[in-house]
Tab-separated table of C-alpha atoms in Angstrom:
chain	number	residue	atom	x	y	z
A	1	UNK	CA	-0.195	-0.008	-0.081
A	2	UNK	CA	1.071	3.204	-0.887
A	3	UNK	CA	0.889	6.375	1.513
A	4	UNK	CA	1.176	9.959	1.208
A	5	UNK	CA	2.787	12.193	3.678
A	6	UNK	CA	1.495	12.131	7.368
A	7	UNK	CA	2.457	15.660	8.509
A	8	UNK	CA	1.138	17.721	4.829
A	9	UNK	CA	-0.608	15.445	3.560
A	10	UNK	CA	1.889	14.963	0.033
A	11	UNK	CA	1.288	12.351	-2.184
A	12	UNK	CA	5.143	12.918	-4.343
A	13	UNK	CA	6.843	10.207	-2.009
A	14	UNK	CA	10.175	9.496	-2.887
A	15	UNK	CA	11.220	5.330	-2.103
A	16	UNK	CA	14.619	6.144	-0.502
A	17	UNK	CA	14.908	1.877	-0.089
A	18	UNK	CA	13.109	-1.135	-0.433
A	19	UNK	CA	13.208	-4.524	1.063
A	20	UNK	CA	11.199	-8.113	1.672
A	21	UNK	CA	9.983	-8.618	4.724
A	22	UNK	CA	9.102	-12.059	5.888
A	23	UNK	CA	6.543	-10.958	8.447
A	24	UNK	CA	5.299	-13.126	11.624
A	25	UNK	CA	1.201	-13.801	10.744
A	26	UNK	CA	1.744	-12.239	7.789
A	27	UNK	CA	2.355	-13.227	3.959
A	28	UNK	CA	5.948	-11.639	2.161
A	29	UNK	CA	4.820	-8.220	2.046
A	30	UNK	CA	7.432	-5.100	0.095
A	31	UNK	CA	7.942	-3.049	3.065
A	32	UNK	CA	9.828	0.647	2.046
A	33	UNK	CA	10.567	3.954	3.402
A	34	UNK	CA	10.006	6.795	1.718
A	35	UNK	CA	11.125	10.983	1.260
A	36	UNK	CA	8.079	13.376	1.022
A	37	UNK	CA	9.345	16.187	-1.896
A	38	UNK	CA	7.426	18.804	-0.320
A	39	UNK	CA	7.901	18.881	3.424
A	40	UNK	CA	10.901	16.541	4.093
A	41	UNK	CA	9.736	13.709	6.228
A	42	UNK	CA	9.972	10.479	6.459
A	43	UNK	CA	7.710	7.455	6.431
A	44	UNK	CA	7.024	3.883	5.892
A	45	UNK	CA	5.690	3.602	2.127
A	46	UNK	CA	4.881	0.903	0.410
A	47	UNK	CA	3.742	-0.288	3.424
A	48	UNK	CA	1.088	-3.053	4.908
A	49	UNK	CA	-2.716	-1.835	5.035
A	50	UNK	CA	-4.725	-0.632	8.227
A	51	UNK	CA	-6.403	-3.911	9.154
A	52	UNK	CA	-2.607	-6.150	8.201
A	53	UNK	CA	-1.026	-3.897	11.098
A	54	UNK	CA	-4.131	-3.700	13.387
A	55	UNK	CA	-3.841	-7.591	13.448
A	56	UNK	CA	-0.323	-7.808	14.073
A	57	UNK	CA	-0.827	-5.350	17.202
A	58	UNK	CA	-3.871	-7.454	18.080
A	59	UNK	CA	-2.492	-10.822	17.472
A	60	UNK	CA	1.321	-10.239	18.160
A	61	UNK	CA	2.612	-7.411	20.288
A	62	UNK	CA	3.834	-8.393	23.624
A	63	UNK	CA	5.293	-5.816	25.604
A	64	UNK	CA	6.246	-7.602	28.849
A	65	UNK	CA	9.569	-9.979	28.960
A	66	UNK	CA	9.442	-13.226	30.824
A	67	UNK	CA	12.648	-12.528	32.400
A	68	UNK	CA	11.422	-9.454	34.099
A	69	UNK	CA	7.449	-11.397	35.162
A	70	UNK	CA	5.438	-8.748	34.052
A	71	UNK	CA	7.324	-6.104	35.791
A	72	UNK	CA	8.966	-2.772	34.328
A	73	UNK	CA	11.979	-2.331	33.042
A	74	UNK	CA	14.574	0.073	35.382
A	75	UNK	CA	14.286	2.328	32.551
A	76	UNK	CA	10.668	2.440	31.992
A	77	UNK	CA	10.635	3.124	35.822
A	78	UNK	CA	13.468	5.500	35.159
A	79	UNK	CA	11.329	7.388	32.175
A	80	UNK	CA	8.252	7.673	34.233
A	81	UNK	CA	9.881	9.470	36.983
A	82	UNK	CA	11.046	12.072	34.873
A	83	UNK	CA	8.011	12.372	32.466
A	84	UNK	CA	5.944	13.352	35.816
A	85	UNK	CA	7.669	15.803	37.209
A	86	UNK	CA	8.440	16.870	33.712
A	87	UNK	CA	4.670	17.594	32.820
A	88	UNK	CA	4.549	18.554	36.192
A	89	UNK	CA	6.877	21.463	35.472
A	90	UNK	CA	5.764	22.641	32.421
A	91	UNK	CA	2.082	22.707	33.924
A	92	UNK	CA	2.429	24.031	37.090
A	93	UNK	CA	0.974	21.183	38.862
A	94	UNK	CA	-0.764	17.616	37.227
A	95	UNK	CA	-3.866	17.963	35.778
A	96	UNK	CA	-6.792	15.820	37.439
A	97	UNK	CA	-7.145	13.472	34.297
A	98	UNK	CA	-5.225	11.633	32.357
A	99	UNK	CA	-6.294	9.664	28.794
A	100	UNK	CA	-3.163	7.757	27.405
A	101	UNK	CA	-3.434	6.603	24.526
A	102	UNK	CA	-1.800	3.654	23.824
A	103	UNK	CA	-1.262	2.340	26.905
A	104	UNK	CA	0.375	-0.334	26.783
A	105	UNK	CA	0.469	-2.726	30.626
A	106	UNK	CA	-0.721	0.404	32.029
A	107	UNK	CA	1.954	0.722	34.197
A	108	UNK	CA	2.390	4.504	32.708
A	109	UNK	CA	-1.534	5.632	34.110
A	110	UNK	CA	-0.909	3.155	37.403
A	111	UNK	CA	2.092	6.119	38.271
A	112	UNK	CA	0.117	8.812	37.003
A	113	UNK	CA	-2.642	7.550	39.803
A	114	UNK	CA	0.052	7.400	42.454
A	115	UNK	CA	1.192	10.899	41.840
A	116	UNK	CA	-2.290	12.339	41.903
A	117	UNK	CA	-4.144	12.039	39.079
A	118	UNK	CA	-7.518	10.973	40.364
A	119	UNK	CA	-9.076	9.992	37.324
A	120	UNK	CA	-7.270	7.791	34.224
A	121	UNK	CA	-8.376	5.902	31.430
A	122	UNK	CA	-6.089	4.005	28.597
A	123	UNK	CA	-6.601	3.511	24.963
A	124	UNK	CA	-5.053	0.207	23.660
A	125	UNK	CA	-5.998	-1.680	20.608
A	126	UNK	CA	-3.695	-4.860	21.983
A	127	UNK	CA	-6.440	-7.336	23.702
A	128	UNK	CA	-3.400	-9.097	25.511
A	129	UNK	CA	-2.236	-6.078	27.051
A	130	UNK	CA	-5.751	-4.277	28.121
A	131	UNK	CA	-6.159	-7.691	30.286
A	132	UNK	CA	-2.160	-7.251	31.633
A	133	UNK	CA	-3.371	-3.486	32.630
A	134	UNK	CA	-6.553	-4.315	34.096
A	135	UNK	CA	-4.885	-7.605	36.496
A	136	UNK	CA	-1.426	-5.852	37.404
A	137	UNK	CA	-2.785	-2.534	37.774
A	138	UNK	CA	-6.280	-2.100	37.842
A	139	UNK	CA	-6.228	0.347	35.129
A	140	UNK	CA	-9.403	0.392	33.213
A	141	UNK	CA	-8.557	0.874	29.274
A	142	UNK	CA	-10.697	1.141	25.954
A	143	UNK	CA	-9.578	-1.931	23.999
A	144	UNK	CA	-9.540	-0.197	20.417
A	145	UNK	CA	-7.216	1.750	18.200
A	146	UNK	CA	-6.382	5.049	18.357
A	147	UNK	CA	-7.924	6.172	15.260
A	148	UNK	CA	-10.744	4.075	16.155
A	149	UNK	CA	-11.861	5.256	19.951
A	150	UNK	CA	-14.310	7.089	21.018
A	151	UNK	CA	-14.998	8.810	24.428
A	152	UNK	CA	-17.618	11.428	25.854
A	153	UNK	CA	-15.332	12.169	28.307
A	154	UNK	CA	-12.832	15.555	29.163
A	155	UNK	CA	-9.132	14.909	30.150
A	156	UNK	CA	-7.248	17.851	30.722
A	157	UNK	CA	-4.145	15.987	29.895
A	158	UNK	CA	-3.489	13.466	26.426
A	159	UNK	CA	-0.760	11.707	26.722
A	160	UNK	CA	1.208	9.728	23.199
A	161	UNK	CA	4.334	7.916	24.663
A	162	UNK	CA	6.026	6.380	21.687
A	163	UNK	CA	2.232	6.035	19.531
A	164	UNK	CA	2.291	8.431	16.940
A	165	UNK	CA	5.182	6.946	15.235
A	166	UNK	CA	2.791	4.012	14.814
A	167	UNK	CA	-0.150	5.796	13.207
A	168	UNK	CA	-1.217	5.821	9.512
A	169	UNK	CA	-2.998	9.297	10.401
A	170	UNK	CA	-1.350	10.625	13.523
A	171	UNK	CA	-2.452	14.148	12.490
A	172	UNK	CA	-6.113	12.836	12.840
A	173	UNK	CA	-5.353	11.492	16.139
A	174	UNK	CA	-4.121	14.964	17.167
A	175	UNK	CA	-6.803	16.250	16.633
A	176	UNK	CA	-9.352	13.782	18.091
A	177	UNK	CA	-7.409	14.947	20.851
A	178	UNK	CA	-7.556	18.373	20.418
A	179	UNK	CA	-11.331	17.921	20.002
A	180	UNK	CA	-11.822	15.732	23.310
A	181	UNK	CA	-10.318	19.127	24.873
A	182	UNK	CA	-12.431	21.820	23.413
A	183	UNK	CA	-14.410	22.010	26.377
A	184	UNK	CA	-11.629	23.098	28.774
A	185	UNK	CA	-9.816	26.784	29.358
A	186	UNK	CA	-6.730	24.529	28.655
A	187	UNK	CA	-5.429	21.759	28.246
A	188	UNK	CA	-2.128	20.042	27.683
A	189	UNK	CA	-0.642	17.286	25.946
A	190	UNK	CA	2.311	15.333	26.151
A	191	UNK	CA	3.882	13.174	23.320
A	192	UNK	CA	6.964	11.406	23.078
A	193	UNK	CA	8.880	9.558	19.801
A	194	UNK	CA	11.898	8.001	18.580
A	195	UNK	CA	14.013	11.152	16.972
A	196	UNK	CA	15.509	10.913	13.543
A	197	UNK	CA	18.408	12.616	14.490
A	198	UNK	CA	22.144	12.111	12.926
A	199	UNK	CA	22.427	8.605	11.764
A	200	UNK	CA	25.352	7.961	13.619
A	201	UNK	CA	22.785	8.191	16.892
A	202	UNK	CA	20.723	5.786	15.509
A	203	UNK	CA	20.180	2.624	16.685
A	204	UNK	CA	19.965	-0.905	14.707
A	205	UNK	CA	16.722	-1.753	13.624
A	206	UNK	CA	16.041	2.229	13.573
A	207	UNK	CA	13.342	1.667	10.480
A	208	UNK	CA	11.261	-0.962	11.622
A	209	UNK	CA	7.961	-2.558	10.782
A	210	UNK	CA	5.901	-1.026	13.449
A	211	UNK	CA	7.301	2.440	13.202
A	212	UNK	CA	5.572	4.501	10.212
A	213	UNK	CA	6.148	7.795	10.450
A	214	UNK	CA	9.504	9.608	11.412
A	215	UNK	CA	9.847	12.695	13.365
A	216	UNK	CA	11.997	15.678	13.877
A	217	UNK	CA	12.210	18.469	15.866
A	218	UNK	CA	11.037	20.517	13.317
A	219	UNK	CA	8.196	18.433	12.274
A	220	UNK	CA	7.161	16.995	15.394
A	221	UNK	CA	6.315	20.387	16.416
A	222	UNK	CA	4.604	21.548	12.870
A	223	UNK	CA	2.922	17.873	14.044
A	224	UNK	CA	1.416	19.942	16.648
A	225	UNK	CA	1.148	23.516	15.292
A	226	UNK	CA	-0.821	22.082	13.262
A	227	UNK	CA	-3.562	21.142	15.046
A	228	UNK	CA	-4.257	23.281	17.428
A	229	UNK	CA	-1.192	22.423	20.167
A	230	UNK	CA	1.485	24.799	21.060
A	231	UNK	CA	4.960	23.645	22.738
A	232	UNK	CA	5.734	24.461	25.943
A	233	UNK	CA	8.340	22.047	26.901
A	234	UNK	CA	10.863	19.937	25.663
A	235	UNK	CA	13.260	17.422	26.322
A	236	UNK	CA	15.515	15.300	23.753
A	237	UNK	CA	17.560	11.852	25.246
A	238	UNK	CA	20.239	10.478	22.837
A	239	UNK	CA	22.370	8.013	25.286
A	240	UNK	CA	19.691	6.945	27.788
A	241	UNK	CA	17.792	4.873	25.065
A	242	UNK	CA	18.073	2.267	22.858
A	243	UNK	CA	17.363	5.159	19.751
A	244	UNK	CA	17.275	8.802	20.242
A	245	UNK	CA	13.830	10.332	22.074
A	246	UNK	CA	11.536	13.830	22.124
A	247	UNK	CA	9.116	14.169	24.339
A	248	UNK	CA	6.917	17.869	23.589
A	249	UNK	CA	4.710	18.934	26.163
A	250	UNK	CA	2.105	21.791	24.538
A	251	UNK	CA	-0.784	23.150	25.450
A	252	UNK	CA	-4.325	24.308	23.653
A	253	UNK	CA	-3.642	28.032	24.893
A	254	UNK	CA	-1.791	29.958	21.993
A	255	UNK	CA	1.964	30.355	22.332
A	256	UNK	CA	4.884	31.969	20.824
A	257	UNK	CA	7.729	30.510	21.417
A	258	UNK	CA	8.711	28.475	17.652
A	259	UNK	CA	10.334	28.939	14.266
A	260	UNK	CA	8.373	28.789	11.246
A	261	UNK	CA	8.451	25.623	9.304
A	262	UNK	CA	11.088	25.045	6.451
A	263	UNK	CA	11.223	21.600	3.682
A	264	UNK	CA	13.536	19.387	5.246
A	265	UNK	CA	14.448	16.866	2.113
A	266	UNK	CA	17.496	17.429	1.739
A	267	UNK	CA	19.068	16.717	4.953
A	268	UNK	CA	16.712	13.869	5.327
A	269	UNK	CA	17.303	12.783	2.473
A	270	UNK	CA	20.678	12.539	2.818
A	271	UNK	CA	20.425	10.490	6.661
A	272	UNK	CA	18.514	8.343	5.210
A	273	UNK	CA	21.035	7.159	2.733
A	274	UNK	CA	23.678	7.419	4.866
A	275	UNK	CA	22.285	5.207	8.009
A	276	UNK	CA	20.858	2.464	5.379
A	277	UNK	CA	24.201	2.011	4.175
A	278	UNK	CA	25.562	1.137	7.613
A	279	UNK	CA	22.539	-0.494	9.106
A	280	UNK	CA	23.230	-3.499	6.083
A	281	UNK	CA	27.384	-3.144	6.461
A	282	UNK	CA	26.221	-3.470	10.638
A	283	UNK	CA	23.656	-6.735	10.447
A	284	UNK	CA	25.939	-8.930	7.941
A	285	UNK	CA	29.144	-8.410	10.484
A	286	UNK	CA	26.969	-9.182	13.266
A	287	UNK	CA	26.144	-12.309	11.941
A	288	UNK	CA	29.821	-12.782	9.867
A	289	UNK	CA	31.519	-13.180	13.669
A	290	UNK	CA	29.198	-16.267	14.849
A	291	UNK	CA	28.178	-17.873	11.236
A	292	UNK	CA	31.356	-20.412	11.757
A	293	UNK	CA	29.369	-21.373	15.037
A	294	UNK	CA	26.218	-21.323	13.479
A	295	UNK	CA	27.352	-23.907	10.951
A	296	UNK	CA	28.727	-26.275	13.373
A	297	UNK	CA	25.493	-27.051	14.910
A	298	UNK	CA	23.737	-29.469	14.521
A	299	UNK	CA	20.085	-27.691	14.392
A	300	UNK	CA	19.949	-24.165	14.096
A	301	UNK	CA	16.734	-22.468	15.725
A	302	UNK	CA	15.691	-18.471	15.794
A	303	UNK	CA	14.767	-17.057	19.077
A	304	UNK	CA	12.164	-14.225	18.894
A	305	UNK	CA	8.749	-14.519	16.146
A	306	UNK	CA	9.230	-10.599	15.163
A	307	UNK	CA	10.777	-8.422	13.825
A	308	UNK	CA	13.966	-8.342	14.512
A	309	UNK	CA	14.080	-11.625	13.098
A	310	UNK	CA	12.617	-10.440	10.319
A	311	UNK	CA	14.984	-7.336	10.330
A	312	UNK	CA	17.374	-10.161	10.084
A	313	UNK	CA	16.504	-12.274	7.387
A	314	UNK	CA	16.005	-9.052	5.071
A	315	UNK	CA	19.700	-7.643	6.387
A	316	UNK	CA	21.762	-10.540	5.733
A	317	UNK	CA	22.351	-13.496	3.785
A	318	UNK	CA	21.490	-15.966	6.941
A	319	UNK	CA	19.396	-18.534	5.078
A	320	UNK	CA	21.773	-18.638	2.286
A	321	UNK	CA	24.637	-20.012	4.947
A	322	UNK	CA	22.668	-21.913	7.371
A	323	UNK	CA	19.567	-24.005	7.322
A	324	UNK	CA	17.130	-22.767	10.031
A	325	UNK	CA	15.423	-25.708	11.182
A	326	UNK	CA	12.823	-23.716	13.526
A	327	UNK	CA	11.538	-20.704	15.535
A	328	UNK	CA	10.753	-20.543	19.057
A	329	UNK	CA	9.354	-17.483	21.345
A	330	UNK	CA	8.233	-17.985	25.167
A	331	UNK	CA	5.200	-15.970	24.130
A	332	UNK	CA	2.313	-17.383	24.255
A	333	UNK	CA	0.626	-14.937	21.143
A	334	UNK	CA	3.047	-16.313	18.810
A	335	UNK	CA	2.733	-19.592	19.214
A	336	UNK	CA	1.459	-21.173	15.815
A	337	UNK	CA	2.112	-17.948	14.312
A	338	UNK	CA	3.814	-18.529	10.513
A	339	UNK	CA	7.085	-16.455	9.662
A	340	UNK	CA	8.580	-17.263	6.257
A	341	UNK	CA	9.237	-20.693	6.255
A	342	UNK	CA	8.975	-21.955	9.569
A	343	UNK	CA	5.838	-21.497	12.416
A	344	UNK	CA	6.691	-20.443	15.861
A	345	UNK	CA	6.775	-23.080	19.248
A	346	UNK	CA	7.089	-23.423	22.534
A	347	UNK	CA	10.642	-24.231	23.665
A	348	UNK	CA	9.473	-27.247	25.615
A	349	UNK	CA	7.653	-28.836	21.906
A	350	UNK	CA	11.807	-28.859	20.717
A	351	UNK	CA	13.806	-32.335	21.493
A	352	UNK	CA	17.055	-29.854	21.917
A	353	UNK	CA	19.676	-31.472	21.553
A	354	UNK	CA	23.739	-31.449	22.641
A	355	UNK	CA	25.292	-29.089	19.997
A	356	UNK	CA	22.118	-27.172	18.780
A	357	UNK	CA	22.310	-23.676	18.336
A	358	UNK	CA	20.126	-21.044	19.569
A	359	UNK	CA	20.371	-16.898	17.891
A	360	UNK	CA	18.733	-14.288	19.402
A	361	UNK	CA	17.573	-12.057	16.788
A	362	UNK	CA	16.325	-8.969	19.089
A	363	UNK	CA	18.318	-5.856	19.821
A	364	UNK	CA	16.004	-4.088	22.971
A	365	UNK	CA	15.856	-7.422	24.718
A	366	UNK	CA	19.239	-9.719	23.846
A	367	UNK	CA	20.540	-9.266	27.718
A	368	UNK	CA	17.577	-10.631	29.479
A	369	UNK	CA	16.369	-13.380	26.544
A	370	UNK	CA	20.224	-14.611	27.475
A	371	UNK	CA	19.688	-14.299	31.158
A	372	UNK	CA	16.592	-16.814	30.612
A	373	UNK	CA	18.086	-19.425	28.792
A	374	UNK	CA	20.540	-20.852	30.898
A	375	UNK	CA	18.498	-24.019	30.880
A	376	UNK	CA	19.508	-24.362	27.315
A	377	UNK	CA	22.852	-23.876	28.484
A	378	UNK	CA	22.714	-26.233	31.117
A	379	UNK	CA	21.522	-29.239	28.119
A	380	UNK	CA	24.453	-27.779	26.346
A	381	UNK	CA	22.627	-25.979	23.725
A	382	UNK	CA	24.779	-22.882	22.658
A	383	UNK	CA	23.027	-19.553	22.898
A	384	UNK	CA	24.501	-17.297	20.879
A	385	UNK	CA	23.332	-13.122	21.070
A	386	UNK	CA	23.591	-11.471	17.693
A	387	UNK	CA	24.575	-8.033	18.749
A	388	UNK	CA	26.424	-8.943	21.931
A	389	UNK	CA	25.740	-5.671	24.082
A	390	UNK	CA	24.846	-5.869	28.101
A	391	UNK	CA	21.600	-3.761	27.272
A	392	UNK	CA	20.572	-1.359	29.927
A	393	UNK	CA	18.376	1.141	27.634
A	394	UNK	CA	15.444	-0.526	26.743
A	395	UNK	CA	12.092	0.881	27.508
């Protein structure tokens, strides 16, 4: 499916690169990344349809890690500490009500409730996450997409942390948020997204399947201003998370703090091209370093049905060099789903043999997964990390 620009609505998009992706639960798809010749915003196009993406979220999306027993990571706790104080400082006090779109497992809203927000409500398309929010934190959520949900309530604060980059029509959703706050003397919105910064500061897999929009500081400000929100506070981090992030607190009251937007076409085009060259070289180098071990193994299993496995296959010659016996994951949501030529099975369903090897494709959760697989190493199964980093920056 070809898209139009998510910021200015322009249809003149230039495709910068395209791959065939082996997506979990879906057929082979041509996924590309394009730039708007008008405003210079970068988005995923061609991409899958909205219904296909919703199928992915409802059946595949998992927000907790078995190694944490459904508890938030240390970085998630840290980020919420900052977000609450950041909003409190920008507003003057915490609002009395908050709506979070993309509420995941409910942890964020539980923290705002603990901090004194008296009415909280989530919107979340993943059924498993809605159940977790209720079970873990007693947080109520509307089980629907950001595009389709409705509410008759008014909320002083709307929270969208790492949501806008996922939406097919983010401007429409921001307009919906603005409409929810129309009756108020002043409303606030807090948005946080990955920041499309210098290519050298971006992590492997930055251009991912789930992220279909890419924000710079300039086009994020433009997206808010165009929907009636006025930035009042901004925070950027480059080293504390997997990828650079930007958070913006904006008000429904007119402000005069921002400069006029100008096209970013030339700069963003160069950034994408440089990053893409580095990305392909990175994945292949990491695979080459462990290729001899994989080729000597009796059987090779990929650990993790999902996007990182998809990127591993798309960006390397793995399938040409190694016979992959199967695919496994601890998430029940993924069992039985087909990804490429494999069906994901529970680890317990595999007849493990000494000399087998497991390749962990995940970047964000690699260390946690590796630590949780000691039981396989006890069986003389080699557990291999592709990226081999002690990652403390996961969300």
